[in-house]
Tab-separated table of C-alpha atoms and ligand atoms in Angstrom:
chain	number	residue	atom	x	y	z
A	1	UNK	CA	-43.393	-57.351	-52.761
A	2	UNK	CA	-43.547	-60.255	-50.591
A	3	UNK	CA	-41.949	-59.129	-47.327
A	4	UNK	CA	-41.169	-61.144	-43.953
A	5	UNK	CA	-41.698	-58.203	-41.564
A	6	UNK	CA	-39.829	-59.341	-37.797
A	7	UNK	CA	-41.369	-58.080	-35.310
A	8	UNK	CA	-44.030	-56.967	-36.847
A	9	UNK	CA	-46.624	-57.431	-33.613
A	10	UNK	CA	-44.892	-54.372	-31.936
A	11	UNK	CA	-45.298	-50.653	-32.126
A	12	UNK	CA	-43.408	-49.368	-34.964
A	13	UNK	CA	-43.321	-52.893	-36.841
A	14	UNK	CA	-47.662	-52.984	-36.218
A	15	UNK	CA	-47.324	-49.404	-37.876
A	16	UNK	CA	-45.789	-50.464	-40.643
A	17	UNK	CA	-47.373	-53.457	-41.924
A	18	UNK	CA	-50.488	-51.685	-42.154
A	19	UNK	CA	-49.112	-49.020	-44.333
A	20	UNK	CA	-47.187	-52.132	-45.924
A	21	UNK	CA	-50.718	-53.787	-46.275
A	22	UNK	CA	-52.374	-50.383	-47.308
A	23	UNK	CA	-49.508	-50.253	-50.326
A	24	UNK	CA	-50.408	-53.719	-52.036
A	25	UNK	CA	-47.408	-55.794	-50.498
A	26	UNK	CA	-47.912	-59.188	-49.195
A	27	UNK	CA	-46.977	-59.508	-45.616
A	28	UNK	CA	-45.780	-62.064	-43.190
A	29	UNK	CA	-45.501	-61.358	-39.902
A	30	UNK	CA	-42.749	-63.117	-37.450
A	31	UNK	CA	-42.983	-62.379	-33.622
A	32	UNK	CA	-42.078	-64.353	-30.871
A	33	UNK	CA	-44.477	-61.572	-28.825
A	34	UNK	CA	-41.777	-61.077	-26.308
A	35	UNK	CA	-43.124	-57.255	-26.099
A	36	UNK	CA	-45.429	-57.420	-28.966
A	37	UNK	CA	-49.048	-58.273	-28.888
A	38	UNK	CA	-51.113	-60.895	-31.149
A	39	UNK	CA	-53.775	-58.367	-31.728
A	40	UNK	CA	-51.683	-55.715	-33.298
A	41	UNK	CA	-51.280	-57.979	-36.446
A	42	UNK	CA	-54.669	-57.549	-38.515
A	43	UNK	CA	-56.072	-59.785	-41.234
A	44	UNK	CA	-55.310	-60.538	-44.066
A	45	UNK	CA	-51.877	-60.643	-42.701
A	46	UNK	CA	-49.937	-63.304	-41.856
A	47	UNK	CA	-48.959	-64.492	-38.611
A	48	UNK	CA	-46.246	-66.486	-37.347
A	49	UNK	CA	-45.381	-66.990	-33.594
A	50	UNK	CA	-41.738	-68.107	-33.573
A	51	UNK	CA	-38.545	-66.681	-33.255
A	52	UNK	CA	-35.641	-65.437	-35.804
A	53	UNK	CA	-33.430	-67.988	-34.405
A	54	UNK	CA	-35.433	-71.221	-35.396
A	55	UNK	CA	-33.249	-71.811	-38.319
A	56	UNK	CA	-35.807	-74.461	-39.873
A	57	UNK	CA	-39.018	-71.656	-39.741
A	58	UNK	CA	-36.702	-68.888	-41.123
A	59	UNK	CA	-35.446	-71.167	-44.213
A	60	UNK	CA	-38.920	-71.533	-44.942
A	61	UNK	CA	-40.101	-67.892	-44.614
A	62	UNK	CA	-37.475	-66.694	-46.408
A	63	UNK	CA	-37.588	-69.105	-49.150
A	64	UNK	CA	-41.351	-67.175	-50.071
A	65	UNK	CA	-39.868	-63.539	-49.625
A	66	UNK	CA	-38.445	-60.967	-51.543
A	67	UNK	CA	-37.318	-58.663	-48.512
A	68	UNK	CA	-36.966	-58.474	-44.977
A	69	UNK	CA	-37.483	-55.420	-42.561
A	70	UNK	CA	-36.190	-56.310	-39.433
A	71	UNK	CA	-37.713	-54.587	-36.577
A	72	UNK	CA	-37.564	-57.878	-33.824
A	73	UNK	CA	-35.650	-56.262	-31.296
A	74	UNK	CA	-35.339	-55.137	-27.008
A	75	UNK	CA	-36.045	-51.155	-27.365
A	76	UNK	CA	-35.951	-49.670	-23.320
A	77	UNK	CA	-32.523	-47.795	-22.542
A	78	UNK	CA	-32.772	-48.325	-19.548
A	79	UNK	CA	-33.349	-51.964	-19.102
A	80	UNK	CA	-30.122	-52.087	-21.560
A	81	UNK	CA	-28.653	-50.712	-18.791
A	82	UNK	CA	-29.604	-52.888	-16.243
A	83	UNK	CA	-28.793	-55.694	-18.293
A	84	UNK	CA	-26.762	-55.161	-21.347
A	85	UNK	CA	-25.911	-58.901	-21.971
A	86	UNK	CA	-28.608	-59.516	-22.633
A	87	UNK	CA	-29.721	-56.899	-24.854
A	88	UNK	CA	-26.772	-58.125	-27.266
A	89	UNK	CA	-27.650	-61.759	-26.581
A	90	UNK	CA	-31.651	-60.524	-28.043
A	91	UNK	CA	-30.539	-58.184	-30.391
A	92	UNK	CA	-26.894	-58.568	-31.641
A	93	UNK	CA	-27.625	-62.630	-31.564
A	94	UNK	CA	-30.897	-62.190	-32.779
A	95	UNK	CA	-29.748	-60.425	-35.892
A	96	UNK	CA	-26.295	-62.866	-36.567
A	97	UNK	CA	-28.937	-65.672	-36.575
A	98	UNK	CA	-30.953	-63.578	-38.939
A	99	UNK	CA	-28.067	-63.009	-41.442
A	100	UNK	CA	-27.093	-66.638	-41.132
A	101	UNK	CA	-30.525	-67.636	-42.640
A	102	UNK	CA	-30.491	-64.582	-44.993
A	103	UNK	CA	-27.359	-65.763	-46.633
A	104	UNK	CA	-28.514	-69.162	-47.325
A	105	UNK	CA	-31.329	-67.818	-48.815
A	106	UNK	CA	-32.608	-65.731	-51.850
A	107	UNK	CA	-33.713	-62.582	-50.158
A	108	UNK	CA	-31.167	-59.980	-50.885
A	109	UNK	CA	-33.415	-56.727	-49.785
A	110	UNK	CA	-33.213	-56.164	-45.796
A	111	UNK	CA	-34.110	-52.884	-44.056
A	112	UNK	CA	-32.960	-52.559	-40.007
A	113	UNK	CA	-34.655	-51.077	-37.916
A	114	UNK	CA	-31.749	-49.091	-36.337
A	115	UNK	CA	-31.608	-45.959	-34.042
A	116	UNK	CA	-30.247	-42.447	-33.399
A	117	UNK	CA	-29.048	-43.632	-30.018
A	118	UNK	CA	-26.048	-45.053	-31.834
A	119	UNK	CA	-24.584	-41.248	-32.076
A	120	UNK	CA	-24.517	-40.552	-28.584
A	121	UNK	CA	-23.815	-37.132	-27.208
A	122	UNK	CA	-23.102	-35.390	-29.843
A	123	UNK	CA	-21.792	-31.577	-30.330
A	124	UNK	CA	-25.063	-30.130	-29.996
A	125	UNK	CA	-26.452	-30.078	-33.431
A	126	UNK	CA	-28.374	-32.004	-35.814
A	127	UNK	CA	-26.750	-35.302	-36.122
A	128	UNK	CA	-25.533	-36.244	-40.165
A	129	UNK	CA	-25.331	-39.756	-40.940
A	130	UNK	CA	-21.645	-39.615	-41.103
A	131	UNK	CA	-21.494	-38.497	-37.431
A	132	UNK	CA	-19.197	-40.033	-35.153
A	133	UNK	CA	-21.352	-43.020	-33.845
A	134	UNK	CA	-20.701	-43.345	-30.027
A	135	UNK	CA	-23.367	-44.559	-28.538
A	136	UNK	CA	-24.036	-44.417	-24.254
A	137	UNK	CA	-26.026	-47.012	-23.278
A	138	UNK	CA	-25.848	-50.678	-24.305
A	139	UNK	CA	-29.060	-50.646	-26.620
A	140	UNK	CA	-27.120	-48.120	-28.774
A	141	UNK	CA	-24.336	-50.093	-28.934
A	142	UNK	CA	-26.386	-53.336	-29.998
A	143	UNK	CA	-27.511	-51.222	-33.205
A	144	UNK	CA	-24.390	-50.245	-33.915
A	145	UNK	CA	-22.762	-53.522	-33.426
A	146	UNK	CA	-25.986	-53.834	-36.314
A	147	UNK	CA	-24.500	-51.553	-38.456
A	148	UNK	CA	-21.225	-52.541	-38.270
A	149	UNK	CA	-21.780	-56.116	-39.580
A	150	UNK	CA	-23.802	-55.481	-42.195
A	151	UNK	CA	-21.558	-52.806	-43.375
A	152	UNK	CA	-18.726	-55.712	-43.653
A	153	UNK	CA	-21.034	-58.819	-44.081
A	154	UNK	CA	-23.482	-57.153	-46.795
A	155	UNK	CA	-21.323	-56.409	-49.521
A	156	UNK	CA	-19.790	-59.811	-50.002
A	157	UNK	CA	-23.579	-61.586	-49.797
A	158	UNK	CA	-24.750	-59.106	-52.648
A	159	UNK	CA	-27.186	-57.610	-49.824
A	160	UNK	CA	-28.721	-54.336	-50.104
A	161	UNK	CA	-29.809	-53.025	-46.921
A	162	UNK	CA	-30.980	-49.444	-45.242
A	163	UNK	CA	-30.060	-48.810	-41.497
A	164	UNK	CA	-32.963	-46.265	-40.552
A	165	UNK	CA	-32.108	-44.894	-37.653
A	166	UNK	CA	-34.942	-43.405	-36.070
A	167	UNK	CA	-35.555	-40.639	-33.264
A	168	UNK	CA	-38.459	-40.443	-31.429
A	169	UNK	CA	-41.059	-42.710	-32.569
A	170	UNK	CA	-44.514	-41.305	-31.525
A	171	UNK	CA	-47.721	-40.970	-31.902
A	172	UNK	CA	-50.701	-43.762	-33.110
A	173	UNK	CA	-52.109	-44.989	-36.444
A	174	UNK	CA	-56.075	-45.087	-35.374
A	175	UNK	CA	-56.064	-47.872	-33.142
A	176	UNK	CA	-52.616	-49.055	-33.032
A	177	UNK	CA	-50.540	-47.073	-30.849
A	178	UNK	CA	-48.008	-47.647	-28.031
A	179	UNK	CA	-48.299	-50.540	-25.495
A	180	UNK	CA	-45.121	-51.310	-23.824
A	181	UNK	CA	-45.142	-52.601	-20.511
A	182	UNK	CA	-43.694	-51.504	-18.742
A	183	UNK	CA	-44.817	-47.897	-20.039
A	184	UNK	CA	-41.255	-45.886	-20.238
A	185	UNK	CA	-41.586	-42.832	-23.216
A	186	UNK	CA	-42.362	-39.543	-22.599
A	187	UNK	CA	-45.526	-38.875	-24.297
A	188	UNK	CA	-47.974	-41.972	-23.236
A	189	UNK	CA	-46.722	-41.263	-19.653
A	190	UNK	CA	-47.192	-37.602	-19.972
A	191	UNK	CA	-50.600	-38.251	-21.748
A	192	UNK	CA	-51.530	-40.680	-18.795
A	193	UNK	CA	-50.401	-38.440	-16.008
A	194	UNK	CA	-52.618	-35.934	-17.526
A	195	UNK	CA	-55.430	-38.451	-17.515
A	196	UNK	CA	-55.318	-39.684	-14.253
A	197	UNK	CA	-54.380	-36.744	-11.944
A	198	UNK	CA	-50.492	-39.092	-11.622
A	199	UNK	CA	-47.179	-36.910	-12.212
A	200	UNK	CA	-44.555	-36.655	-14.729
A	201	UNK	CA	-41.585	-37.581	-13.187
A	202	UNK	CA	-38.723	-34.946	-15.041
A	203	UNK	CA	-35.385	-36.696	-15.507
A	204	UNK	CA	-32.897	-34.102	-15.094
A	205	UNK	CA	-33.079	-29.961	-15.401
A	206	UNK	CA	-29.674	-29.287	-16.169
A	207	UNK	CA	-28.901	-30.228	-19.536
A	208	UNK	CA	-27.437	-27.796	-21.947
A	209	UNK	CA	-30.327	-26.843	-23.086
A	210	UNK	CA	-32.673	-23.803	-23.356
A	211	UNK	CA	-34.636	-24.858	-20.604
A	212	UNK	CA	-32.475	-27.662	-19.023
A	213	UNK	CA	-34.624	-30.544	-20.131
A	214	UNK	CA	-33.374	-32.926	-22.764
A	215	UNK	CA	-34.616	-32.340	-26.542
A	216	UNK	CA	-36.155	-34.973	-28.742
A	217	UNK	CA	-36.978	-35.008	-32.396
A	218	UNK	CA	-40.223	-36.840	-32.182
A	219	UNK	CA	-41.382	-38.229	-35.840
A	220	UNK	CA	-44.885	-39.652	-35.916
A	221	UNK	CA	-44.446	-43.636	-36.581
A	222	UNK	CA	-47.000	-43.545	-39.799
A	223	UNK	CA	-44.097	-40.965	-40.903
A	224	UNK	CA	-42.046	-43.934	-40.337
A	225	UNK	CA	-43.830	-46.420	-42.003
A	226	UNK	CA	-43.678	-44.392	-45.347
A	227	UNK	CA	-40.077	-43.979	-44.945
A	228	UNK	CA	-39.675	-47.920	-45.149
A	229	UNK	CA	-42.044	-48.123	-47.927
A	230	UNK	CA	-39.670	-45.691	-49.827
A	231	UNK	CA	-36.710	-47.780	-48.616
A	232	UNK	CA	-37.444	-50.898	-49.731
A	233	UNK	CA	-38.787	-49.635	-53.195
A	234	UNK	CA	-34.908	-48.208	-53.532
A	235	UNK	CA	-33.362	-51.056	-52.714
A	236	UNK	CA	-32.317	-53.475	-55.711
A	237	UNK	CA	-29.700	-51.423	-57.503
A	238	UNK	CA	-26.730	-51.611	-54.936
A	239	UNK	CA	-27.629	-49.452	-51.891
A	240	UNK	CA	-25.699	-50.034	-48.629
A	241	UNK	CA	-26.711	-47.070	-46.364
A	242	UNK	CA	-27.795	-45.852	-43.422
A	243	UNK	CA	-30.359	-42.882	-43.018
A	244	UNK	CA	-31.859	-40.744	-40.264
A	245	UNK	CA	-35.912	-40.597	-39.745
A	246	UNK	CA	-37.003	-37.546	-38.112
A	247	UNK	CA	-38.418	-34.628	-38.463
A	248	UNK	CA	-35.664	-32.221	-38.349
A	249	UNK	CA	-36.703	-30.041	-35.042
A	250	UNK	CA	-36.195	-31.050	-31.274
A	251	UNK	CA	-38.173	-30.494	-28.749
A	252	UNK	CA	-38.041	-30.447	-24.645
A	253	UNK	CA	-39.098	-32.682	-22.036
A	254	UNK	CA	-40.885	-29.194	-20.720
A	255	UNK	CA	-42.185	-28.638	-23.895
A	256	UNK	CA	-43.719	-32.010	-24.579
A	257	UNK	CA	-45.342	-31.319	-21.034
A	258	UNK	CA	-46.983	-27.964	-21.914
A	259	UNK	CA	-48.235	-29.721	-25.440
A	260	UNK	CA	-49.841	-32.152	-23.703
A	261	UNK	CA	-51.674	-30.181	-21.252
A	262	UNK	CA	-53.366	-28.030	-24.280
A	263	UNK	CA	-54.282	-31.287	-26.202
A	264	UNK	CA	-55.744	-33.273	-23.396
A	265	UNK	CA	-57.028	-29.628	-21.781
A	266	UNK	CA	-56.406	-31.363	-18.363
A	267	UNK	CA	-53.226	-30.238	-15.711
A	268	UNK	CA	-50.802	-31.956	-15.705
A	269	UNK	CA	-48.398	-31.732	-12.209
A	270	UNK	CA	-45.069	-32.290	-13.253
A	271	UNK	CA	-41.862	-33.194	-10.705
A	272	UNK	CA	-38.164	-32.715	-10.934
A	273	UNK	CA	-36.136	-35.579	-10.395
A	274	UNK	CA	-32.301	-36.611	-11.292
A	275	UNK	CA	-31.054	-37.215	-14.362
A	276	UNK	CA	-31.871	-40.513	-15.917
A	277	UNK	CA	-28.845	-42.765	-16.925
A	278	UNK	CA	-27.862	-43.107	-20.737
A	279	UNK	CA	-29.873	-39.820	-21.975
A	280	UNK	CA	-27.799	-37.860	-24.119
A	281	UNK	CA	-29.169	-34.038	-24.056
A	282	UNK	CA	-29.964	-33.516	-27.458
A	283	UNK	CA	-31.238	-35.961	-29.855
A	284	UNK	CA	-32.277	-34.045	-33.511
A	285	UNK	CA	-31.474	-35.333	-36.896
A	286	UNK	CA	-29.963	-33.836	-39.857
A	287	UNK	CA	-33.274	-34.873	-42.228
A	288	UNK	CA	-31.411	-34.372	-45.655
A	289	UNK	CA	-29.821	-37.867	-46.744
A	290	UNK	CA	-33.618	-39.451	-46.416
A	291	UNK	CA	-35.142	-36.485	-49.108
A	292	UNK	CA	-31.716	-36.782	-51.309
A	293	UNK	CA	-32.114	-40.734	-51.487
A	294	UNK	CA	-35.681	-41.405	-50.946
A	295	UNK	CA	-37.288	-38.403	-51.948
A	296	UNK	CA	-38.982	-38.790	-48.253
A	297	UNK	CA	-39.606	-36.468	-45.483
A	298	UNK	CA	-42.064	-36.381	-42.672
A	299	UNK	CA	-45.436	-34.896	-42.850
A	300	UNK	CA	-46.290	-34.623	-39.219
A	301	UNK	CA	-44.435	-31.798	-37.998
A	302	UNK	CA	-46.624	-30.108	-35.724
A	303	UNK	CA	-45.561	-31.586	-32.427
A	304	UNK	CA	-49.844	-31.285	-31.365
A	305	UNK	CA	-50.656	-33.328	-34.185
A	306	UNK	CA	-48.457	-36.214	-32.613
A	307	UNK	CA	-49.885	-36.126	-29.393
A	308	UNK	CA	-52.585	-35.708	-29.843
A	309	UNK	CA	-53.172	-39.073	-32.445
A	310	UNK	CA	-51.632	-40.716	-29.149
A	311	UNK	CA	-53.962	-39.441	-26.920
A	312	UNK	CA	-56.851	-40.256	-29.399
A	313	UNK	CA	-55.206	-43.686	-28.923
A	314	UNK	CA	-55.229	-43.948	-25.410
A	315	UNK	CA	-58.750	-42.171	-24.592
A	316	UNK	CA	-61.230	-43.346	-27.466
A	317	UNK	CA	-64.370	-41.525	-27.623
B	401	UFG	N1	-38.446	-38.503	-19.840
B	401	UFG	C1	-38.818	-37.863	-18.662
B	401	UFG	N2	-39.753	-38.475	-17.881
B	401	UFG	C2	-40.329	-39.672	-18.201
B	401	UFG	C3	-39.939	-40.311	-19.414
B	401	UFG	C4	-39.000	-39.683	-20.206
B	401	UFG	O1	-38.315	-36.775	-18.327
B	401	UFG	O2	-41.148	-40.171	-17.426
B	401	UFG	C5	-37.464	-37.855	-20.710
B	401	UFG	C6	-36.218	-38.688	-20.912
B	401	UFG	O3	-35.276	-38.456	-19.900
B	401	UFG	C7	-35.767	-38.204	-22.299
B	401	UFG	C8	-37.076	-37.823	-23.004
B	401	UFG	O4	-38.046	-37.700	-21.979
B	401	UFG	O5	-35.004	-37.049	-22.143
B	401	UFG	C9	-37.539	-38.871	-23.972
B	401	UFG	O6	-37.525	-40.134	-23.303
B	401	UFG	P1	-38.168	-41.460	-23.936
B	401	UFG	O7	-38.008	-42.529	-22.911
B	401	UFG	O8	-39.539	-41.160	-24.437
B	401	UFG	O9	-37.276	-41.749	-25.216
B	401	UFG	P2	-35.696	-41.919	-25.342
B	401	UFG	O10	-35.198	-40.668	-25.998
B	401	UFG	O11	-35.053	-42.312	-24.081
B	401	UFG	O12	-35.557	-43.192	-26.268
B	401	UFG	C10	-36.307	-43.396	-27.435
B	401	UFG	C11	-36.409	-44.876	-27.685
B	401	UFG	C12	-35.074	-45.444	-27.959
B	401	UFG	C13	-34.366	-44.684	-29.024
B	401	UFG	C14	-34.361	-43.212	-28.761
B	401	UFG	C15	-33.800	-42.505	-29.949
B	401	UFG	O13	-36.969	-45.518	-26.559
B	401	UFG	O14	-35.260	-46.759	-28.387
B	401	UFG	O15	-35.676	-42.761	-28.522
B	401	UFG	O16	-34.000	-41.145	-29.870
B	401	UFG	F1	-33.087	-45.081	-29.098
């Protein structure tokens, strides 16, 4: 398929358009490198620096595609804290513009990048796609505000689209792993800690959890690529969903923090600090609507085998 791929210079979008490239699609990249990085976007792939709201660039790219996967997007909770305009300004705007171009054109296959922070809190179980969505901090709301419009707007363009939301992306595909900046997830700044003698700053003890510390389902982001492969080959014959990508189990801050120290084999010193605004205390998905309507699941489910392809990442040999 010939696919526009937004955002495709970041972490998760860099993922997938090598699994995209490794599948026999065509691929066109479009970043405007906000957060993502030139480098991450390998030959023979296209690249195109611009933006999703240049209306002339996206008639053009779109007029050569079959689908789009969306992934362009602000990703840090907390900086959707500190400024939640404009994370719907980047992403909520960012995505009308999108669907503006989309509808003028003759790409009817889109998969969004979406996320499990649009459930929220939660009851304490494995979240099911049909979950009260109540997001708590302003980036979950953005991808729900996502949801929402395509779940009105999609039908009446003839649209088929997939929501993924994803948990814990994490991990590294050989040399293309995680380089935000700032550095905010658990695992590279666990994995650096480790590697510099720094600390892991704990955010919070006192969840309602086994050990206090919040719990994660962390799916390894070449897991994620697949998943979108699978997507976009189901799209065509009417499906409007949204689906969950993770692995099914959850685990602790704590317990991320012990993994790390036997992959690395370094100490790591840890230190307890205050809660963290926006976390919710248990993030885990229900994993069944993504083997009933994909036939996919994850294949990394050993938490050691995700760390440590990040910290092959981060410490070559
Ligand atoms: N944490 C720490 N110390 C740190 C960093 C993180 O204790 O230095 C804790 C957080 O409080 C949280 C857990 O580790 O409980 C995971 O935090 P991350 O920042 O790695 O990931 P988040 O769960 O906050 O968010 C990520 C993505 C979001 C996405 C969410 C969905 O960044 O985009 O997963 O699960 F919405």
């Amino acid at each position: 398929m010939r696919l526009l791929v937004t955002g495709g210079a970041g972490y998760i979008g860099g993922t997938f358009i090598r699994s995209a490239l490794a599948a026999g699609h065509e691929v066109t990249v479009l970043d405007n490198l906000s957060t993502g990085h030139r480098d991450v976007v390998p030959e023979p792939i296209r690249f195109v620096h611009g933006d999703i709201r240049q209306r002339d660039l996206m008639d053009e790219l779109l007029a050569d595609s079959e689908a789009v996967v969306h992934f362009a997007a602000l990703s840090i909770v907390s900086h959707s804290i500190a400024d939640p305009l404009g994370y719907y300004r980047e992403n909520l705007g960012g995505f009308l513009a999108l669907m503006e171009a989309i509808a003028d054109s003759p790409v009817r296959k889109l998969v969004f990048s979406s996320s499990a922070a649009v459930y929220g809190m939660g009851e304490g179980r494995p979240f099911k796609e049909d979950d009260p969505r109540r997001p708590v901090n302003p980036y979950g709301g953005t991808k729900l505000a996502i949801e929402e419009t395509l779940e009105h707007v999609a039908p009446g363009l003839g649209l088929d689209y997939a929501s993924l939301r994803y948990f814990n992306a994490a991990g590294a595909m050989d040399d293309h792993g995680e380089r935000h900046d700032p550095e905010t997830h658990l695992i590279p700044l666990a994995l650096e800690a480790a590697a510099t003698g720094g600390e892991l700053k704990i955010f919070g003890q006192d969840y309602p959890t086994p050990d206090g510390t919040c719990i994660r389902d962390y799916i390894h982001v070449e897991d994620l690529a697949q998943a979108h492969l699978k997507a976009l080959d189901a799209l065509g014959d009417g499906l409007r969903t949204a689906m969950n990508l993770g692995t099914g189990s959850g685990f602790s801050v704590r317990e991320v923090a012990d993994c790390v120290k036997n992959v690395t084999g370094l100490p790591l010193k840890v230190s307890e600090t205050t809660r963290r605004e926006g976390d919710p205390a248990l993030l885990v998905a229900d994993v069944g609507k993504a083997w009933d309507l994909l036939a996919w699941r994850a294949e990394k489910l050993e938490l050691s085998d995700i760390v440590q392809s990040a910290w092959n990442f981060l410490n070559p040999r």
